[in-house]
XYZ file of C-alpha atoms in Angstrom:
454
model
C 19.458 -45.127 76.836
C 16.724 -44.238 74.409
C 17.275 -40.653 72.474
C 14.869 -37.970 72.284
C 13.305 -36.986 69.503
C 14.957 -34.140 67.438
C 13.316 -31.025 67.739
C 14.566 -29.797 64.431
C 11.873 -27.967 62.209
C 10.950 -29.570 59.198
C 9.385 -27.973 55.818
C 6.377 -29.431 53.982
C 8.873 -30.011 51.259
C 11.010 -32.398 53.650
C 13.567 -29.787 54.570
C 14.962 -29.147 57.646
C 14.977 -25.925 59.311
C 17.396 -24.779 61.651
C 18.731 -21.354 60.564
C 17.199 -18.391 62.862
C 16.479 -15.771 60.335
C 15.156 -12.426 61.187
C 13.828 -10.283 57.567
C 13.158 -6.549 58.788
C 10.812 -4.161 57.035
C 9.865 -0.630 57.227
C 5.804 0.014 57.433
C 4.462 2.656 55.141
C 1.129 2.651 56.722
C -1.860 4.724 56.356
C -3.878 7.299 58.173
C -5.897 4.506 59.174
C -3.875 1.684 59.626
C -1.005 4.020 62.060
C -4.293 4.192 63.868
C -4.615 0.468 63.585
C -1.154 -0.132 65.061
C -1.618 2.002 67.801
C -4.494 0.353 69.199
C -2.576 -2.933 69.066
C 0.576 -1.100 70.859
C -1.758 0.240 73.740
C -3.419 -3.283 73.633
C -0.312 -4.492 74.695
C 0.841 -1.796 76.573
C -2.587 -2.195 78.946
C -1.936 -5.764 79.682
C 0.855 -5.900 80.233
C 0.615 -3.044 83.173
C -2.422 -4.867 84.257
C -0.400 -8.224 85.078
C 1.977 -6.196 86.680
C 0.137 -4.126 88.698
C -1.963 -7.861 89.776
C 1.451 -9.161 91.063
C 2.985 -5.502 92.992
C -0.797 -5.240 94.839
C -0.395 -9.301 95.862
C 3.631 -8.413 96.966
C 2.300 -5.642 98.932
C -0.559 -7.062 100.813
C 1.610 -10.467 101.477
C 4.476 -7.613 102.826
C 2.102 -5.641 104.966
C -0.065 -8.726 106.293
C 3.299 -10.030 107.595
C 4.524 -6.384 109.277
C 1.284 -7.499 111.301
C 2.580 -10.257 112.475
C 0.233 -12.872 110.142
C 1.424 -16.081 110.161
C 2.687 -17.231 106.634
C 0.059 -20.027 105.683
C -2.639 -17.254 107.265
C -0.775 -14.998 104.584
C -2.991 -13.690 100.910
C -1.918 -16.921 98.609
C 0.228 -15.577 95.979
C 0.074 -15.158 92.538
C 1.166 -17.866 89.864
C 3.529 -15.751 87.862
C 3.838 -19.044 85.048
C 2.946 -17.849 81.406
C 0.001 -20.034 81.097
C -1.299 -18.579 83.844
C -1.044 -14.939 83.276
C -2.747 -15.821 79.277
C -5.408 -17.286 81.128
C -6.370 -14.829 83.434
C -5.903 -12.302 80.215
C -8.801 -13.635 78.297
C -10.682 -14.187 81.460
C -10.756 -10.574 82.192
C -11.061 -9.003 78.603
C -13.694 -11.636 78.031
C -15.760 -10.115 81.664
C -15.382 -14.233 83.486
C -12.916 -12.930 85.765
C -14.043 -11.648 89.727
C -11.629 -8.421 89.201
C -12.953 -7.852 85.301
C -13.241 -3.830 84.310
C -16.417 -2.224 83.982
C -17.925 -0.488 81.614
C -21.090 1.064 80.287
C -23.099 1.333 77.134
C -24.724 3.660 75.153
C -27.874 2.184 77.081
C -26.553 2.866 80.421
C -26.139 -0.564 80.753
C -23.153 -2.205 82.747
C -20.795 -4.321 80.098
C -18.228 -6.859 82.076
C -15.947 -7.026 79.773
C -13.353 -4.748 77.137
C -15.732 -3.444 75.019
C -13.217 -3.083 72.171
C -11.010 -5.696 72.567
C -12.745 -7.869 68.957
C -10.578 -4.703 66.689
C -7.645 -5.297 67.855
C -5.913 -8.909 67.343
C -6.062 -11.742 70.341
C -3.027 -12.142 70.680
C -1.550 -9.422 71.709
C -3.098 -9.457 74.818
C -1.081 -13.200 74.688
C 2.590 -11.932 74.176
C 1.787 -8.965 76.289
C 1.292 -11.790 79.140
C 4.584 -13.666 77.885
C 5.895 -10.508 78.250
C 5.513 -9.984 81.808
C 5.734 -12.775 83.080
C 9.059 -12.945 81.649
C 10.281 -9.771 83.245
C 8.707 -11.662 86.541
C 10.903 -14.047 85.746
C 14.255 -12.183 84.948
C 13.251 -10.109 88.224
C 13.160 -13.436 90.104
C 16.246 -15.039 88.824
C 18.049 -11.898 89.332
C 17.317 -11.751 93.024
C 18.813 -14.907 93.618
C 22.015 -14.589 91.881
C 20.370 -17.275 88.695
C 20.944 -14.899 86.432
C 24.201 -13.415 85.463
C 24.260 -10.202 84.394
C 23.582 -6.749 85.391
C 21.061 -6.876 88.622
C 17.186 -6.629 87.142
C 15.281 -4.340 88.915
C 11.091 -5.404 89.466
C 9.519 -4.606 86.035
C 8.389 -0.462 85.870
C 4.637 -0.349 84.947
C 4.826 1.237 80.156
C 3.849 4.483 79.870
C 2.156 5.759 76.911
C 4.277 9.064 77.103
C 7.998 7.090 77.911
C 7.519 3.665 76.795
C 7.778 3.068 72.772
C 4.274 1.888 71.241
C 5.342 -1.898 70.307
C 3.681 -5.597 70.468
C 3.847 -8.656 68.671
C 1.294 -11.023 66.767
C 3.085 -14.724 66.721
C 1.892 -16.709 63.165
C 0.231 -19.932 64.286
C 0.849 -22.346 61.211
C 2.327 -25.212 60.856
C 4.809 -26.333 57.990
C 2.589 -26.413 54.614
C -0.033 -24.404 55.510
C -0.363 -20.785 54.275
C 0.901 -18.453 57.190
C -1.051 -15.652 58.211
C 2.168 -13.917 57.924
C 3.249 -14.158 54.672
C 4.416 -10.804 51.190
C 1.522 -9.220 49.898
C 2.664 -8.084 46.310
C 6.500 -6.977 46.014
C 5.996 -4.182 48.098
C 3.464 -5.543 50.938
C 2.493 -7.938 54.022
C 0.025 -9.339 55.443
C -0.880 -9.934 58.662
C -3.894 -11.355 61.197
C -6.383 -8.120 62.077
C -3.806 -5.719 60.773
C -4.395 -6.808 57.084
C -2.097 -5.409 54.196
C 0.721 -3.330 54.251
C 2.782 -1.730 52.128
C 6.427 -1.426 53.124
C 9.631 0.754 51.788
C 11.632 -2.427 51.018
C 11.640 -5.111 48.877
C 9.557 -8.556 50.157
C 10.462 -10.414 46.867
C 13.076 -12.699 49.237
C 11.150 -13.871 51.482
C 7.831 -14.580 49.600
C 10.407 -16.731 47.631
C 11.850 -18.448 50.940
C 7.823 -19.251 52.348
C 6.704 -20.104 48.804
C 9.669 -22.605 48.504
C 9.132 -24.418 51.905
C 12.919 -22.366 52.938
C 11.578 -20.236 55.617
C 8.837 -21.184 58.658
C 7.487 -17.376 60.413
C 7.253 -18.017 63.880
C 6.570 -14.075 64.634
C 6.475 -10.622 63.863
C 6.905 -7.756 66.337
C 6.384 -4.072 65.836
C 8.160 -0.950 67.539
C 7.646 2.648 65.774
C 11.026 3.535 66.522
C 12.192 7.452 65.755
C 8.955 8.466 63.526
C 8.390 5.054 61.427
C 6.981 2.150 62.256
C 9.315 -0.928 61.084
C 8.714 -4.829 61.704
C 10.925 -8.142 62.361
C 9.239 -11.146 60.898
C 11.704 -13.882 62.960
C 11.892 -17.421 62.225
C 13.916 -20.932 61.011
C 15.253 -21.146 57.413
C 16.800 -23.854 55.702
C 20.628 -24.223 56.120
C 22.172 -22.310 52.900
C 23.861 -24.319 49.993
C 26.333 -26.547 50.767
C 28.726 -24.509 48.148
C 28.186 -21.744 50.499
C 29.076 -23.467 53.300
C 32.111 -25.061 51.928
C 35.573 -24.113 51.792
C 36.159 -24.141 48.539
C 37.155 -20.439 47.292
C 38.215 -18.918 50.934
C 41.327 -18.176 52.770
C 42.361 -21.424 54.030
C 44.773 -19.593 56.727
C 43.680 -18.338 60.929
C 43.433 -14.789 61.210
C 42.428 -13.112 63.229
C 40.441 -9.323 63.931
C 41.656 -6.753 65.731
C 39.639 -4.172 66.971
C 40.364 -0.445 67.364
C 38.372 3.179 68.310
C 40.740 5.134 65.497
C 41.091 1.487 62.998
C 37.749 -0.305 62.834
C 38.632 -3.606 62.984
C 42.329 -4.588 61.249
C 42.653 -8.812 59.494
C 45.884 -10.351 59.326
C 46.489 -14.136 59.116
C 48.910 -15.919 61.005
C 52.016 -15.525 58.577
C 51.940 -11.840 59.650
C 50.061 -11.080 55.583
C 47.092 -7.647 56.527
C 44.496 -8.645 54.314
C 42.115 -6.297 55.004
C 41.543 -2.646 57.347
C 38.611 -1.058 58.105
C 38.439 2.719 59.655
C 34.913 3.062 60.256
C 32.311 5.652 59.293
C 32.239 7.417 62.766
C 28.788 8.560 61.604
C 28.024 10.247 65.929
C 31.798 11.819 65.544
C 31.301 13.521 62.512
C 26.849 14.912 63.489
C 28.231 16.526 66.564
C 27.510 19.938 65.291
C 24.171 18.866 63.538
C 23.326 17.195 66.594
C 24.197 19.496 68.847
C 22.271 22.206 66.968
C 18.917 19.998 66.632
C 19.176 19.178 70.895
C 18.761 23.641 71.018
C 16.432 23.256 69.274
C 14.331 20.971 70.392
C 14.835 22.378 73.874
C 13.390 25.429 73.039
C 10.797 24.516 72.225
C 7.028 24.039 74.593
C 6.135 20.836 75.624
C 3.395 19.182 73.686
C 3.722 21.833 70.914
C 3.346 21.352 67.149
C 7.276 22.752 66.855
C 9.035 19.957 69.925
C 6.726 17.474 67.743
C 8.875 18.606 64.412
C 12.336 19.409 66.207
C 11.758 15.651 67.872
C 11.195 14.207 64.158
C 14.589 15.907 62.675
C 16.255 15.042 65.511
C 15.083 11.676 65.303
C 15.505 11.305 61.643
C 19.848 12.880 62.359
C 19.647 9.448 64.634
C 18.424 7.209 62.365
C 20.843 8.170 59.644
C 23.437 7.753 61.510
C 22.432 3.978 62.803
C 22.077 3.382 59.533
C 25.718 4.497 59.120
C 26.955 2.098 61.416
C 24.576 -1.171 60.921
C 25.401 -0.740 57.196
C 29.012 -1.106 57.889
C 28.837 -3.983 60.296
C 26.759 -6.263 58.921
C 29.270 -5.690 55.730
C 32.372 -6.716 57.489
C 30.741 -9.496 59.754
C 29.631 -10.910 56.411
C 32.545 -10.502 54.295
C 34.651 -12.207 57.471
C 31.714 -15.126 57.765
C 32.176 -15.720 53.913
C 35.042 -15.349 52.807
C 37.590 -17.060 56.042
C 37.940 -20.659 57.614
C 39.260 -19.285 60.476
C 38.198 -15.990 62.484
C 39.730 -14.948 65.887
C 38.358 -12.046 67.488
C 39.097 -10.355 71.282
C 36.606 -10.748 74.650
C 36.420 -6.797 74.819
C 35.798 -5.577 78.999
C 32.921 -2.691 76.076
C 31.751 -1.803 79.747
C 34.889 -0.695 80.953
C 35.364 0.952 78.689
C 32.267 3.195 78.536
C 33.413 4.462 81.735
C 36.565 6.469 80.390
C 35.135 9.398 79.600
C 37.139 10.043 76.331
C 37.129 7.095 75.033
C 32.846 6.537 75.635
C 31.610 8.308 72.862
C 34.557 6.268 70.308
C 33.718 3.593 71.431
C 29.662 3.400 71.111
C 30.293 5.022 68.036
C 32.149 1.990 67.037
C 29.727 -0.847 67.975
C 32.210 -3.323 69.433
C 29.391 -5.146 71.082
C 27.065 -4.901 67.419
C 30.296 -6.805 65.758
C 30.537 -9.682 68.167
C 26.819 -9.890 67.751
C 26.859 -10.248 64.201
C 29.434 -12.003 63.296
C 28.834 -15.014 65.854
C 25.467 -15.750 64.387
C 26.673 -16.376 60.369
C 29.436 -17.394 60.776
C 27.914 -20.902 61.230
C 25.537 -20.054 58.262
C 28.692 -20.308 56.199
C 30.853 -22.855 58.336
C 32.966 -20.219 59.732
C 35.141 -21.046 62.770
C 34.359 -18.283 65.432
C 37.610 -18.127 68.525
C 36.640 -16.004 70.856
C 40.431 -15.279 72.979
C 40.869 -14.267 76.252
C 39.688 -10.856 77.910
C 43.637 -11.250 79.443
C 45.588 -11.734 76.652
C 47.988 -9.661 75.211
C 47.009 -9.566 71.949
C 48.885 -5.761 71.412
C 51.564 -5.522 74.365
C 53.361 -9.179 72.401
C 55.178 -9.322 69.557
C 54.519 -11.360 67.363
C 58.206 -12.122 66.219
C 60.016 -13.058 69.083
C 57.080 -13.021 71.596
C 57.935 -10.355 74.581
C 55.365 -9.030 75.875
C 55.716 -4.980 77.017
C 53.983 -4.023 80.155
C 54.390 -0.324 79.539
C 52.696 -0.113 76.511
C 50.385 1.947 76.403
C 46.738 3.875 74.539
C 48.632 6.651 73.258
C 51.350 4.237 71.564
C 49.836 3.867 67.927
C 53.709 1.960 66.736
C 54.833 -1.203 68.423
C 58.785 -0.445 68.587
C 60.145 -4.403 70.651
C 62.992 -3.849 72.264
C 64.179 -7.376 72.214
C 64.238 -8.035 68.716
C 63.670 -4.744 66.795
C 60.634 -4.976 65.374
C 58.760 -2.065 64.503
C 55.180 -2.448 63.510
C 51.468 -0.779 63.876
C 50.219 -1.571 67.050
C 46.556 -2.646 65.461
C 48.252 -5.511 63.394
C 50.762 -7.048 65.235
C 47.732 -7.259 67.788
C 45.720 -9.510 64.516
C 48.657 -11.739 63.994
C 48.602 -12.835 67.760
C 45.110 -13.071 67.940
C 45.677 -15.353 64.338
C 48.019 -17.548 66.438
C 46.165 -17.156 69.449
C 45.588 -20.893 71.240
C 43.383 -21.772 73.661
C 44.852 -23.172 76.811
C 43.837 -26.680 77.835
C 40.699 -27.570 80.207
C 41.518 -27.684 83.823
C 41.456 -31.403 84.965
C 38.879 -32.375 87.759
C 40.888 -32.791 90.732
C 41.006 -37.145 91.507
C 38.837 -37.919 94.584
C 41.116 -38.043 97.794
C 41.302 -41.847 98.713
C 39.860 -43.088 102.495
């Protein structure tokens, strides 16, 4: 057997880069840079809508021909939806080499078959938008044929300038050892191709140090206007953490279980029944309901496209941003402590979509962000060598007695104390569930049936 070569990236210093990492910064652009960011987002939106429009028109033409009784072999040839074909067509279209290239008039009244402003934005914006369009069409196609799990994906919609948040992506085309076009430019500055140096609110020292030491390689930078502020996410691969940080030394060795809830966000208990930690949660959305109501009322009373409406929208966006930041900061603190401090963690496979269907729980479940908790823990645990086990969704962690194993099928959500009628154990419901999760053992895999003899 021939062994395939490893696809792991190795830096110029010989350090393997395998840990997916993202640095997130809030930009502080001036007025000129703000217009440049909006121009890049507009170019990405134009390229995306162009591909979706071409495919939609082609599919509509073929459907119309079928309704006229045209044979399948005589239909209009279908378009290729691959990423490479989309990129090649976009390059030809914006340069005026395609048959359907845009035509405009210059200052002298002469026809120009190209995008006259294409040189004002980075060329990579068109390529990344073409890839996004190809990926959206592939998701729709796989969803129709049953090859894609999850909720059914509809045909991609056109992006609107008024409703779609401005966003675009730039790739960092460099090899390990070369100077990355996306890099730090001072303690509070970042440099990007075509955009130049942009000031950021956060300190960039960690990113600069890792790039200088060859411990991080940038793949791309994704820009997005969120609640009136431009945010950039720099994604790439980093080197593994130091072996002393990943080792079990000075960490809790016993298996622990984490029970998530609405009243108490997270309860951590070990397999011996000891409660190690409790996090109540900030409940930022619940505490901000009164202020959000007043801000929404003020926004609804303004006139459309007026200065007052823009001001009210910024005020409302800042409130929602503060709520999201409080929630995210708490979740990062909890998941980082679990990944660093323990060797084995068991969590629940919660049916969050089903919990959101209950009107009385929907707002509280959304405020707790159970899905975000699991996502953060699952990507942080491998960094520190922590084992994360996900209990089966139907495992009765709350209804099982942690002392004798009796299952109380009549337990309801309003019962906050577990009272076992068999052994007399009286214990907090969440603590009982966390202990049962710590003792959870996955069922053995089912053996494949043997072939029937002829």
